[in-house]
Short mmCIF file of C-alpha atoms (C1' of nucleotides) in Angstrom, two decimals:
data_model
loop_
_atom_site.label_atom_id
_atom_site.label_comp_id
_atom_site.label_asym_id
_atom_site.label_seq_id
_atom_site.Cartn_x
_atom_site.Cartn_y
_atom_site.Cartn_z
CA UNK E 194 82.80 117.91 117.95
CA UNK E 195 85.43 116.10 119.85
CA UNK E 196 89.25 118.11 118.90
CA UNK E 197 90.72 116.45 122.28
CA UNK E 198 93.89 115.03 120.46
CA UNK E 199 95.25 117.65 117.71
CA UNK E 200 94.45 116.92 115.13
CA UNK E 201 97.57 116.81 111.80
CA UNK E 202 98.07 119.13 109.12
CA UNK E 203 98.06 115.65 106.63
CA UNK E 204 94.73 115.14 107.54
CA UNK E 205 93.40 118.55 107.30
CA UNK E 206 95.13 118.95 104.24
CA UNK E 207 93.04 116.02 102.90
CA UNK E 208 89.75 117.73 103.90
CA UNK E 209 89.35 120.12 100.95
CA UNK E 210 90.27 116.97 98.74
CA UNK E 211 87.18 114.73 100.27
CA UNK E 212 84.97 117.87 99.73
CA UNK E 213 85.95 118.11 96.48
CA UNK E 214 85.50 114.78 95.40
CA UNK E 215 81.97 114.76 97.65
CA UNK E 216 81.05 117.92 95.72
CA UNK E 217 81.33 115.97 91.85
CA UNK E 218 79.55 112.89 93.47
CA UNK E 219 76.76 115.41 94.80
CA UNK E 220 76.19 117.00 90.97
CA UNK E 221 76.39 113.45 90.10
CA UNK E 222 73.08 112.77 92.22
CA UNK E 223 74.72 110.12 94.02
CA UNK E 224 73.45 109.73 97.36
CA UNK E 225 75.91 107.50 99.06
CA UNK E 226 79.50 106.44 99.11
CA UNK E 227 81.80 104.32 100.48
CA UNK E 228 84.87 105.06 101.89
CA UNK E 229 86.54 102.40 99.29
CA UNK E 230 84.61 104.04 96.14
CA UNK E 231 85.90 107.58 97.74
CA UNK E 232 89.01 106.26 97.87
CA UNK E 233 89.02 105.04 94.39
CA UNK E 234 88.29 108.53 92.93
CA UNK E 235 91.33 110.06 95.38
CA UNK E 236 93.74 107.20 94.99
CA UNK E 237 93.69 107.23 98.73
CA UNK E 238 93.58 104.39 101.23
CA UNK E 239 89.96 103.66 102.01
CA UNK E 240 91.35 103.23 106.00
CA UNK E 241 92.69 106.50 105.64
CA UNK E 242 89.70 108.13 104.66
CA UNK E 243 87.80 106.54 107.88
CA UNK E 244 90.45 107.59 110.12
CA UNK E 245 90.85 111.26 108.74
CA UNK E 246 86.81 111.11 109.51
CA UNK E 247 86.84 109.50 112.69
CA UNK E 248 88.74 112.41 114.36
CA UNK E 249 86.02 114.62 113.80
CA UNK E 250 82.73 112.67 114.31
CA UNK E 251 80.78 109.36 113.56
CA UNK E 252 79.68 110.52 110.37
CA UNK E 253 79.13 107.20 108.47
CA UNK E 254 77.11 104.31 108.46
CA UNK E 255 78.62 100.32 108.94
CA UNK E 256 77.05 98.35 106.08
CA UNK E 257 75.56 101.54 104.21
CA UNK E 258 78.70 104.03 103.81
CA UNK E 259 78.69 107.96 103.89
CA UNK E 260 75.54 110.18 102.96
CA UNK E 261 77.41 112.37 100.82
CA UNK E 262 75.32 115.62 101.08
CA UNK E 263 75.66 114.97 105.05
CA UNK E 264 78.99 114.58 104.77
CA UNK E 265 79.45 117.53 102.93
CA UNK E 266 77.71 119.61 105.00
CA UNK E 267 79.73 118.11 108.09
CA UNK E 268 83.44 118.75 106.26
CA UNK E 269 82.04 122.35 105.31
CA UNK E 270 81.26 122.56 108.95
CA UNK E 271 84.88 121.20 110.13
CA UNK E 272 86.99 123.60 107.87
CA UNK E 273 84.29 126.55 109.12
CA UNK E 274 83.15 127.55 105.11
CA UNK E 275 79.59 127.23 106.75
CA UNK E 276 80.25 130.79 107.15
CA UNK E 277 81.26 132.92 104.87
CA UNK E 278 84.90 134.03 105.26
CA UNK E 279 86.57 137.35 103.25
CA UNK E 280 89.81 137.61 101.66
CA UNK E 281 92.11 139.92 100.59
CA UNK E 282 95.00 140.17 97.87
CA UNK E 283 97.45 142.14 97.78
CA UNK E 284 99.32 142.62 94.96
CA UNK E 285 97.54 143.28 91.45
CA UNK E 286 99.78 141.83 89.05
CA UNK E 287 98.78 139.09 86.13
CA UNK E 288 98.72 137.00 89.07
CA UNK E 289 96.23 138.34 90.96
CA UNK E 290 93.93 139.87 88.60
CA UNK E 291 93.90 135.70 87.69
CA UNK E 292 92.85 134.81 91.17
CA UNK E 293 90.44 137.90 91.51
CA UNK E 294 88.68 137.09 88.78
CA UNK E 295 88.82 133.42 88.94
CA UNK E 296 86.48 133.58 92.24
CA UNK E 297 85.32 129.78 92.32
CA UNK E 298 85.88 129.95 96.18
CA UNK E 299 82.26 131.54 96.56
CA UNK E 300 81.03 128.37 96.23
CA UNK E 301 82.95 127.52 99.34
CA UNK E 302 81.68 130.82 100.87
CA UNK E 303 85.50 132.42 100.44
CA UNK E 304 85.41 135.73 98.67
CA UNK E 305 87.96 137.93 98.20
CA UNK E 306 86.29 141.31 98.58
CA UNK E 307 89.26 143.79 98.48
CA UNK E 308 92.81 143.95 96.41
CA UNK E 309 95.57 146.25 97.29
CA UNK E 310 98.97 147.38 95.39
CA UNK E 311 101.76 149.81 95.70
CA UNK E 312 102.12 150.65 92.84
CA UNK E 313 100.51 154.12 91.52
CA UNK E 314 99.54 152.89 87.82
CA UNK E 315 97.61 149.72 89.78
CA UNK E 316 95.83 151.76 92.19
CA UNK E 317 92.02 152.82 91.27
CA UNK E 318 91.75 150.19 88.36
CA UNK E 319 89.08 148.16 88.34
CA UNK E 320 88.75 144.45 88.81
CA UNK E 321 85.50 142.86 88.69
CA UNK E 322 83.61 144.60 90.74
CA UNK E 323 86.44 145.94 92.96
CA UNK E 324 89.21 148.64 92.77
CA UNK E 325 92.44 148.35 93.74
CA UNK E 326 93.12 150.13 97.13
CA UNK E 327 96.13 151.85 98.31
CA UNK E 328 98.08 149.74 101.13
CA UNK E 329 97.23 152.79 103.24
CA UNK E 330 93.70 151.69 103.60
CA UNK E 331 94.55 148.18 104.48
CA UNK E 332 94.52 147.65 108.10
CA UNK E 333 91.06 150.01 107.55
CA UNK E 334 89.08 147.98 105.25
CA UNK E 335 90.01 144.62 107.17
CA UNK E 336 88.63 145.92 109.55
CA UNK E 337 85.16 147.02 107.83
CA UNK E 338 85.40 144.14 106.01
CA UNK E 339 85.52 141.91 108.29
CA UNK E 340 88.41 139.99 106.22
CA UNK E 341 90.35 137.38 107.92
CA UNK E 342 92.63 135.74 105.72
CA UNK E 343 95.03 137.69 103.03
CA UNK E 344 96.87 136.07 99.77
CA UNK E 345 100.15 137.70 98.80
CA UNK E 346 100.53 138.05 95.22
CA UNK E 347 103.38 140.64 95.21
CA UNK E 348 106.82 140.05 94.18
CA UNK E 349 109.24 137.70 96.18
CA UNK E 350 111.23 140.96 97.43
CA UNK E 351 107.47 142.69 98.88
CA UNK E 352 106.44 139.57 100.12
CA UNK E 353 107.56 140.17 103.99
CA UNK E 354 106.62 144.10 103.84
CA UNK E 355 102.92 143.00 102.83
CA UNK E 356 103.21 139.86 105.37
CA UNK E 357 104.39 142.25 108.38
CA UNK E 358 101.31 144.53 107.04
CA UNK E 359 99.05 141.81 107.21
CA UNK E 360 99.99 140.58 110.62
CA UNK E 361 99.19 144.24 111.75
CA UNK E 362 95.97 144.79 110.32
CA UNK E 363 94.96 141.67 112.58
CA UNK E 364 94.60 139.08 109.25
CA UNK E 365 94.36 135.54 110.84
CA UNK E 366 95.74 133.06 107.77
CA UNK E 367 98.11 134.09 104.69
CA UNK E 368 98.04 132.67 101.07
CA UNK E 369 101.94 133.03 100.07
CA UNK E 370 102.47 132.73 96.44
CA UNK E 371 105.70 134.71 96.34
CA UNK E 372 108.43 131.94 96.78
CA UNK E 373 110.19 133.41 100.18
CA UNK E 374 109.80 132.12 103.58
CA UNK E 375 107.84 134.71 105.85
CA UNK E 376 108.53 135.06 109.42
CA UNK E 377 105.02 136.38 110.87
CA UNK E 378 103.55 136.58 114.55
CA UNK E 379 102.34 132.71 115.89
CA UNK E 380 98.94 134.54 116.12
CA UNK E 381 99.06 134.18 112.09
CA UNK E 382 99.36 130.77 109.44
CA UNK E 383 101.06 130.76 106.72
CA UNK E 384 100.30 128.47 104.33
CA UNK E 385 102.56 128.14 100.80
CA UNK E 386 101.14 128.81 97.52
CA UNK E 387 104.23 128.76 95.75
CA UNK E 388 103.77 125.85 92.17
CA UNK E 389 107.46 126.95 91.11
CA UNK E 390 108.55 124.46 93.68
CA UNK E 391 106.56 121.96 92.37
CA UNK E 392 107.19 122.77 88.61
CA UNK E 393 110.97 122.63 89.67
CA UNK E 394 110.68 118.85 91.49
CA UNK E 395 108.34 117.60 88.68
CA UNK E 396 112.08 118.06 86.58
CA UNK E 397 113.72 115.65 89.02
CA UNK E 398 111.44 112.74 87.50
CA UNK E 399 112.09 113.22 83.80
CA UNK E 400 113.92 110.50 82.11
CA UNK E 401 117.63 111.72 81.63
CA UNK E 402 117.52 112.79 78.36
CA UNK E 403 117.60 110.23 75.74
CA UNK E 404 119.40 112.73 73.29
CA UNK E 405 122.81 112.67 75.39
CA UNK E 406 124.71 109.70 76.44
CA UNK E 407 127.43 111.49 78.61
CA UNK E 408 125.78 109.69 81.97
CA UNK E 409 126.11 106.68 81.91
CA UNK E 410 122.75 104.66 82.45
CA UNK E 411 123.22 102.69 85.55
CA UNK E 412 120.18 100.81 87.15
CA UNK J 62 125.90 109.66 90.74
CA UNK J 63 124.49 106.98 93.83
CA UNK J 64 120.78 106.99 93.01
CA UNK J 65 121.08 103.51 94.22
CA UNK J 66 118.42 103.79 96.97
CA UNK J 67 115.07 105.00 96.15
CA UNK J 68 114.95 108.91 97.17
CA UNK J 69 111.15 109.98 98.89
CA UNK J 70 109.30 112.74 97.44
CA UNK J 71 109.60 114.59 100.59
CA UNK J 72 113.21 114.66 99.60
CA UNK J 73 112.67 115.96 96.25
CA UNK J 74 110.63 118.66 96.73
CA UNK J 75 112.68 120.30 99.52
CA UNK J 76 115.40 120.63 96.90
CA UNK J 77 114.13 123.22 95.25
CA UNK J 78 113.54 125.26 98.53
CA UNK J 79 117.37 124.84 98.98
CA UNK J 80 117.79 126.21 95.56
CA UNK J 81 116.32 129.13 96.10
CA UNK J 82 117.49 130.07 99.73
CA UNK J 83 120.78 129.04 98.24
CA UNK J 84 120.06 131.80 95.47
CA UNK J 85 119.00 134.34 97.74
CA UNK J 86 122.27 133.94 99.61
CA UNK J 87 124.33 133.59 96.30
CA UNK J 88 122.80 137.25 95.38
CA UNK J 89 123.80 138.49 98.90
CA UNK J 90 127.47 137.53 98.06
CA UNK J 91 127.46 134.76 100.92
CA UNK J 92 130.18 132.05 99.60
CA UNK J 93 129.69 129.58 102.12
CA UNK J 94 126.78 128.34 104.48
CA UNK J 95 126.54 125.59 106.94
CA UNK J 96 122.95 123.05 107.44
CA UNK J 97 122.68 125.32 110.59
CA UNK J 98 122.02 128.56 108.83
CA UNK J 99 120.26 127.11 106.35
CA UNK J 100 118.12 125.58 108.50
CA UNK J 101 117.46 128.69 110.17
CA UNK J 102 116.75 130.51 106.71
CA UNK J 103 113.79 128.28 105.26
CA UNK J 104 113.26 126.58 108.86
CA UNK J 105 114.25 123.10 108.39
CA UNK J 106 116.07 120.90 110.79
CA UNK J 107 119.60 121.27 110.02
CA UNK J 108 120.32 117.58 109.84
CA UNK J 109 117.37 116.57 107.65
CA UNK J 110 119.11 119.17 104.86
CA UNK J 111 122.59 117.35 105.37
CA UNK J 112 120.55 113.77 104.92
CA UNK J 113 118.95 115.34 102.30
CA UNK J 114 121.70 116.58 100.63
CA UNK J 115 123.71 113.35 101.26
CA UNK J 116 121.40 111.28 99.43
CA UNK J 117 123.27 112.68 96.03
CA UNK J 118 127.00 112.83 97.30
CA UNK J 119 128.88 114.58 99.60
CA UNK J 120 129.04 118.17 98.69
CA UNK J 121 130.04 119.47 102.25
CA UNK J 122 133.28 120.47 103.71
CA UNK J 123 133.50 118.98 107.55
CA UNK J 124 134.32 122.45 110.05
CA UNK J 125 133.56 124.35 106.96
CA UNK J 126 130.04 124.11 105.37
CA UNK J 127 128.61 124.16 102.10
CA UNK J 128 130.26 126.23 98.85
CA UNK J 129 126.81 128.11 97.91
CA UNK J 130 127.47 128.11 94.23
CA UNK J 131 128.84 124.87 94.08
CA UNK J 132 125.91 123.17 95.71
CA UNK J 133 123.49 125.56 93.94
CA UNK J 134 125.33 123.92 90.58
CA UNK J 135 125.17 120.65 92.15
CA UNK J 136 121.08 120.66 93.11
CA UNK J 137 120.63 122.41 89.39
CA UNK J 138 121.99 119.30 87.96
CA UNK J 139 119.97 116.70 90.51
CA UNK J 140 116.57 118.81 89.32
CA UNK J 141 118.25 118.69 85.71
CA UNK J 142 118.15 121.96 85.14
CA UNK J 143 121.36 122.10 83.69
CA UNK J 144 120.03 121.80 80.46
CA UNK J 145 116.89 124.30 79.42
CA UNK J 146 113.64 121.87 79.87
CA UNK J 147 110.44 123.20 77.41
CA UNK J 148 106.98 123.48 78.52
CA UNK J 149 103.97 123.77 77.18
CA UNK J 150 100.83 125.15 78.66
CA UNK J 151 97.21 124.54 77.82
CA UNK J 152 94.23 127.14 78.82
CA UNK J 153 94.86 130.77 78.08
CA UNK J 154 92.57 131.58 80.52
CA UNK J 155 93.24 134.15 82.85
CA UNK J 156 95.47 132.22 85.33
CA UNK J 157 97.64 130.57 82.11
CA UNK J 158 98.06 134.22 80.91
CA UNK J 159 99.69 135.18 84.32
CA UNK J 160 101.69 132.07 83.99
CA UNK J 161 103.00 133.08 80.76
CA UNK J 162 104.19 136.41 81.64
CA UNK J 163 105.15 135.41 85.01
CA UNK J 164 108.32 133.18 83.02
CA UNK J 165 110.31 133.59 86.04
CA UNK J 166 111.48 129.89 85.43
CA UNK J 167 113.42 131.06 83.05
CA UNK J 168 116.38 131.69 85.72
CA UNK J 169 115.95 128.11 86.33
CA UNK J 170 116.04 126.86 82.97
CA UNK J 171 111.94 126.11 82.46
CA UNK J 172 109.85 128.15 79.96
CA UNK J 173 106.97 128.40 78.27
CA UNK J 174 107.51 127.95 74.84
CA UNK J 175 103.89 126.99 73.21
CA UNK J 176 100.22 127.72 74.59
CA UNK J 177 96.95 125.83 73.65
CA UNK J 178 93.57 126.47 73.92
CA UNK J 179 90.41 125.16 72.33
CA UNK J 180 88.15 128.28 72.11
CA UNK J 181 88.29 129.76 68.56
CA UNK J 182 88.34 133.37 70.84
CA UNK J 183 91.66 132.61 72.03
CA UNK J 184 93.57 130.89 69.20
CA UNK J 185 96.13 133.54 67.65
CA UNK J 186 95.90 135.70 70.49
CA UNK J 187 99.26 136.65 71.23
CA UNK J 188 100.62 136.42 74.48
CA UNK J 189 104.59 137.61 75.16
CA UNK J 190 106.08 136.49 72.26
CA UNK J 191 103.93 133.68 71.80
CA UNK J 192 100.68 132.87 69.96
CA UNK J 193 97.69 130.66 70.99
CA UNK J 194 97.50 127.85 69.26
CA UNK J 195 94.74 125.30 68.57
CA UNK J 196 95.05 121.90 70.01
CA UNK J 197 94.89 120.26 66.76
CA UNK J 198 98.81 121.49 66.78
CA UNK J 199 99.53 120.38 70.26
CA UNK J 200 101.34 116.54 69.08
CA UNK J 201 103.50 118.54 66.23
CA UNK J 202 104.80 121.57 68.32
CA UNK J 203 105.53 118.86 71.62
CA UNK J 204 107.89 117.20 69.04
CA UNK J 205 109.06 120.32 67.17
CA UNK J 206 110.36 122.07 69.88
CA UNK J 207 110.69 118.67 72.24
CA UNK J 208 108.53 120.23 74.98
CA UNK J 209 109.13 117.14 77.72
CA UNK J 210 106.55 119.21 80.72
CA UNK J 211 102.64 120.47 80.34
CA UNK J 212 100.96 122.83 82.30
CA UNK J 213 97.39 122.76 82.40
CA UNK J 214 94.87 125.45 82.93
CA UNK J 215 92.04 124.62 81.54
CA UNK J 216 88.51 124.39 83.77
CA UNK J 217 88.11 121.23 85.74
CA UNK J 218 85.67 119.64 83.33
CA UNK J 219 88.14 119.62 80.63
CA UNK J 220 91.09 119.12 82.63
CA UNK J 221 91.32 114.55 82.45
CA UNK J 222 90.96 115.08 78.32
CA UNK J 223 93.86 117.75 78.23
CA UNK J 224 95.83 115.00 80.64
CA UNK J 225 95.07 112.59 78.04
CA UNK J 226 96.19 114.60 74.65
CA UNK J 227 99.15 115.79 76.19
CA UNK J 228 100.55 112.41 77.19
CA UNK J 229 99.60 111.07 73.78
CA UNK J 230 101.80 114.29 72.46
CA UNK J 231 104.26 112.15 74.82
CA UNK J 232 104.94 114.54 77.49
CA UNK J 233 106.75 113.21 80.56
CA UNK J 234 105.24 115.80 83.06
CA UNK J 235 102.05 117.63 83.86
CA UNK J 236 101.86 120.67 86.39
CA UNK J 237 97.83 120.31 87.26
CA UNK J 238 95.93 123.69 88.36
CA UNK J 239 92.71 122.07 88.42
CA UNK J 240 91.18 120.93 90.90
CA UNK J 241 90.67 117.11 89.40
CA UNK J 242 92.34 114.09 89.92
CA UNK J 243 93.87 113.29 86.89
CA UNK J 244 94.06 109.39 85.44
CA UNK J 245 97.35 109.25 83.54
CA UNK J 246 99.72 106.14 81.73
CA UNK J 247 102.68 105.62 84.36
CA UNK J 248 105.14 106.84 82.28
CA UNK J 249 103.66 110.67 83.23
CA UNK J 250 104.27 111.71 86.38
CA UNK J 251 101.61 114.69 87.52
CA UNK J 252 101.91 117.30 89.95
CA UNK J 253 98.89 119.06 91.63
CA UNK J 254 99.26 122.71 91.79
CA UNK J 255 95.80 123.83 92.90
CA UNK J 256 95.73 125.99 95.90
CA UNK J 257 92.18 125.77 96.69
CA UNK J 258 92.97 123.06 98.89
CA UNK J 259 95.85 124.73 100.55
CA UNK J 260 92.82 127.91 100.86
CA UNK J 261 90.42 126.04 101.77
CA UNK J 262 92.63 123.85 104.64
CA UNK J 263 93.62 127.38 105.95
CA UNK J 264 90.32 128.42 107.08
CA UNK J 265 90.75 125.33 109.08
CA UNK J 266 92.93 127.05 111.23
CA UNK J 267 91.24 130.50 111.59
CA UNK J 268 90.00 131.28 115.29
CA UNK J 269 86.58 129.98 115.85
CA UNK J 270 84.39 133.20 115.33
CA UNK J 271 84.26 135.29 118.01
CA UNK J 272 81.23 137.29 117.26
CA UNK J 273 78.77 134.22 118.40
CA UNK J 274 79.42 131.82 120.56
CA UNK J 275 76.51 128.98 119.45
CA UNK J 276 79.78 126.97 119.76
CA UNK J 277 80.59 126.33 123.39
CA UNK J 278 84.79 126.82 123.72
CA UNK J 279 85.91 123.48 125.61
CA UNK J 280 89.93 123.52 125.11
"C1'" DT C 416 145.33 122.89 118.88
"C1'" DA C 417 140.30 124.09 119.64
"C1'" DG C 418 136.01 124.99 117.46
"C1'" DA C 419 132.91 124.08 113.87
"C1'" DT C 420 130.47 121.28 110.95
"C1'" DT C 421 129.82 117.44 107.97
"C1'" DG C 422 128.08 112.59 106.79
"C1'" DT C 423 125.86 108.80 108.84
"C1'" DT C 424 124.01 105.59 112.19
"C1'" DA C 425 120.70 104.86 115.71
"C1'" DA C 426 116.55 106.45 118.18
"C1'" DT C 427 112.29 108.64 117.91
"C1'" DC C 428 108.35 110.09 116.24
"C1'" DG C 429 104.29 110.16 113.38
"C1'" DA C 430 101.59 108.69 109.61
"C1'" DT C 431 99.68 104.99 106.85
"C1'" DT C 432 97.72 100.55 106.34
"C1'" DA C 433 95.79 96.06 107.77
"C1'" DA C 434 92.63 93.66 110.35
"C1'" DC C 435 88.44 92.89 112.62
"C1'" DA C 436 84.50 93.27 115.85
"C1'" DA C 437 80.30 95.83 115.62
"C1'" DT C 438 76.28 96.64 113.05
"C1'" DC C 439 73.41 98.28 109.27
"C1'" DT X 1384 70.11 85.92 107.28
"C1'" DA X 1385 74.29 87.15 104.39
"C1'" DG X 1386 76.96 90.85 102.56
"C1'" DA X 1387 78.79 95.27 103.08
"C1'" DT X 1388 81.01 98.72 105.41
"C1'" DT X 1389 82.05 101.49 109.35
"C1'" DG X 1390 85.02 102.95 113.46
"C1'" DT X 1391 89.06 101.68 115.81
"C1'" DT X 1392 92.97 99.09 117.51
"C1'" DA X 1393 97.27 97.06 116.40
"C1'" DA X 1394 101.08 96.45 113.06
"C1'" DT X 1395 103.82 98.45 109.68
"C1'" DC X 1396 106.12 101.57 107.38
"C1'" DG X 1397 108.61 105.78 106.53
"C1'" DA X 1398 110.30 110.20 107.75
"C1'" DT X 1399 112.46 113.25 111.07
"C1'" DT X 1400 115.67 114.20 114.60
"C1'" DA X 1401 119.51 113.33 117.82
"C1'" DA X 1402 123.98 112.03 118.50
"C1'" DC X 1403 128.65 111.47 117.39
"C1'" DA X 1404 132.97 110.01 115.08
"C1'" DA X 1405 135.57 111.96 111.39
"C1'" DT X 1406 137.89 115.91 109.84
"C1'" DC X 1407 138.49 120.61 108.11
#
DNA sequence: TAGATTGTTAATCGATTAACAATC
DNA sequence: TAGATTGTTAATCGATTAACAATC
């Protein structure tokens, strides 16, 4: 593992992406790819793809391409899921029973394995095999638990209560679906969850509607 | 109207981050805020919102700042939002339930007005004040009720043939929760909304585990 | 007037892409 | 060997930030 130079959010970001797109190719039986057939299936830059690579390792082969179940095992490695990492969420709305149940991370080793709420009529129901705790026994069970990263499914108002609670019980990453900007300890990343924002920009690129004529259309 | 030059996508999807801080403040009975507090607020560089903002016209007042409701009015109409905009969402699974009830878009002039599914278990299930409907129905009700965005929901197997009934319904958008890469005609314009990567990308960041140390620590 | 803040140009920074020697 | 494809350097492109004249 080199990690001299830092290494950029862009191409981290990408990471999950290539494992995702390795993971279909390895159900496919397909034993080797290319950074140009990758890149086809991403609608990336095939250069890109080698660079984002390079920072991490030598992990190809000139003339040959990528062993894709190496590679996987090498990007699993990289964004540390060869380990298995637990979760909590906090809030138990429509939202969160949805994630809670959803569970597809477990193939990437992350589980959540405890879900908190406020609220009275929430707390003690059961959701798949877990029951929603109290946020009194938060900082508690992370620490049991062993849980390291939290998602925040509470309302936008909540959302810097449960982040400040989070930062406190020692959690190490947040999952922010409430759309508010958290201010939390540098000790703690925050990444945003939030689709309204890209429901809301998707608008910007819909053809000014044809029904109406009171703009005039000027190429 | 400018439009003239071509506006980024980084552009476009900070607007609706302004819209809400701008809401927030609007709420808080705050009639006027400058780039600097703004900035501050969602932590942006204050001259990147003024560029931003500058793209569209000039909506400032030098020494003074920005009127909050008359830029919120102003980005409304940029995102067109001015006028109500109908989606459609396909997969009453779990997660598209949540989305249904959630209808928090509604402030913003975005709801969910149909819902689709395939699985004879879920058609005519009633959900808010809507019903499930088959797909068969999808092309008729996109027309009817001239639903112009889709949401989709469905598992990641079925997600490209969703993509491709839902542009032949002639829908100009598509929200994607699943984690595929969608092929689509250009005149659809998709947006990924599946925050496995931004999960997965976090545990990037996490400390490197502190209970072995098979890993020698060279900073 | 003095202080604040915009809109905009110029400077900087960083990310993407092209090109190619190395090599399977 | 000839063809394919990597890893990496150099060139390009685009986005962010600084700076400042205009002006409220």
């Amino acid at each position: 593992m080199k990690q001299q130079t830092k290494i950029s959010e862009a191409v981290v970001r990408r990471l999950p992406l290539y494992l995702q797109a390795l993971n279909e190719l390895s159900r496919g039986e397909v034993q080797t790819v290319s950074s140009q057939a990758l890149g086809r299936k991403l609608d990336l830059n095939p250069a890109q793809i080698r660079k984002d690579l390079a920072y991490f390792g030598e992990f190809g082969r000139k003339g040959i391409g990528y062993d894709v179940s190496y590679l996987i095992s090498k990007i699993r490695h990289i964004l540390k899921l060869d380990r298995g990492i637990n979760v909590a969420l906090v809030g138990a709305g429509n939202l969160g029973q949805a994630l809670c149940n959803y569970n597809r991370y477990s193939r990437d080793n992350m589980k959540i394995v405890a879900v908190f709420d406020d609220h009275p009529d929430k707390i003690g129901m059961q959701i798949n095999t877990m029951r929603v705790q109290p946020m009194e026994e938060l900082k508690a069970t992370v620490e049991a638990l062993q849980i390291r990263i939290g998602i925040i499914t509470v309302p936008s108002a909540a959302a810097q209560k449960v982040a400040d609670q989070l930062a406190d019980a020692g959690i190490e990453g947040i999952l922010n679906f409430a759309p508010a900007i958290l201010k939390v300890p540098p000790s703690v990343r925050v990444h945003h969850a939030d689709f309204t924002t890209e429901l809301l920009s998707l608008a910007y690129y819909l053809e000014k509607d044809a029904d109406h004529d009171d703009d005039k259309v000027v190429d």
